[in-house]
Amino acid sequence: MAKNKKKKQAEPELNIGQRFENVKILVDTNRPKEAIAYIYLVYDDIINIKFKKPRLAHQTIREYAIACVNELEKRLKPESVYPFIKKIEDIIYGGIEPTNKELNFTIDLFSNIYNEITGKSFVFKL
């Protein structure tokens, strides 16, 4: 009697390099807040691809981050996710145009999360 083996479907691949080239374009065209928002969308896409956990329409960025950390414990570390989300919120809602230093710091925070989720390293500087 043959066993039914489920074939593991290949995860869709996120072209992280291309995504961050888009971030660079946004910064180069003097749209740093949009660049920060775009970095968050990349984070959101990674969570969706890796864990199949989309952000619900009623969830704020913070609520979604808390839900992800709570539901995906041992895969997402709060000490990595929460500072990243706080920085995103501070820039998007804080009314201040981010400097390159703040953008690079946000990218570093993202890189740590990316490494934790995928096991791959990612380095990008503006």
JSON list of C-alpha atoms in Angstrom, two decimals, residues 1-2 8-9 11 14 18 39 45-46 48 53 62-63 85 87 92 99-101 109 113 117:
[
{"chain": "A", "resi": 1, "resn": "MET", "atom": "CA", "xyz": [0.00, 0.00, 0.00]},
{"chain": "A", "resi": 2, "resn": "ALA", "atom": "CA", "xyz": [1.53, 3.27, -1.11]},
{"chain": "A", "resi": 8, "resn": "LYS", "atom": "CA", "xyz": [6.17, 20.50, 0.09]},
{"chain": "A", "resi": 9, "resn": "GLN", "atom": "CA", "xyz": [5.33, 23.53, -1.95]},
{"chain": "A", "resi": 11, "resn": "GLU", "atom": "CA", "xyz": [7.85, 29.13, -0.67]},
{"chain": "A", "resi": 14, "resn": "LEU", "atom": "CA", "xyz": [10.97, 37.58, -1.96]},
{"chain": "A", "resi": 18, "resn": "GLN", "atom": "CA", "xyz": [15.20, 44.53, -5.44]},
{"chain": "A", "resi": 39, "resn": "ILE", "atom": "CA", "xyz": [10.43, 48.82, 4.63]},
{"chain": "A", "resi": 45, "resn": "ASP", "atom": "CA", "xyz": [5.37, 40.45, 3.09]},
{"chain": "A", "resi": 46, "resn": "ILE", "atom": "CA", "xyz": [8.01, 38.31, 4.78]},
{"chain": "A", "resi": 48, "resn": "ASN", "atom": "CA", "xyz": [2.92, 36.54, 5.07]},
{"chain": "A", "resi": 53, "resn": "LYS", "atom": "CA", "xyz": [-0.14, 35.39, 8.74]},
{"chain": "A", "resi": 62, "resn": "ARG", "atom": "CA", "xyz": [1.51, 47.64, 16.68]},
{"chain": "A", "resi": 63, "resn": "GLU", "atom": "CA", "xyz": [-1.43, 45.25, 17.18]},
{"chain": "A", "resi": 85, "resn": "ILE", "atom": "CA", "xyz": [7.82, 48.67, 14.93]},
{"chain": "A", "resi": 87, "resn": "LYS", "atom": "CA", "xyz": [10.85, 53.17, 14.93]},
{"chain": "A", "resi": 92, "resn": "ILE", "atom": "CA", "xyz": [5.45, 57.56, 10.01]},
{"chain": "A", "resi": 99, "resn": "THR", "atom": "CA", "xyz": [17.53, 61.34, 8.31]},
{"chain": "A", "resi": 100, "resn": "ASN", "atom": "CA", "xyz": [19.79, 58.85, 6.54]},
{"chain": "A", "resi": 101, "resn": "LYS", "atom": "CA", "xyz": [21.07, 57.82, 9.97]},
{"chain": "A", "resi": 109, "resn": "LEU", "atom": "CA", "xyz": [16.55, 46.62, 12.80]},
{"chain": "A", "resi": 113, "resn": "ILE", "atom": "CA", "xyz": [14.37, 40.38, 11.96]},
{"chain": "A", "resi": 117, "resn": "ILE", "atom": "CA", "xyz": [12.97, 34.66, 10.15]}
]
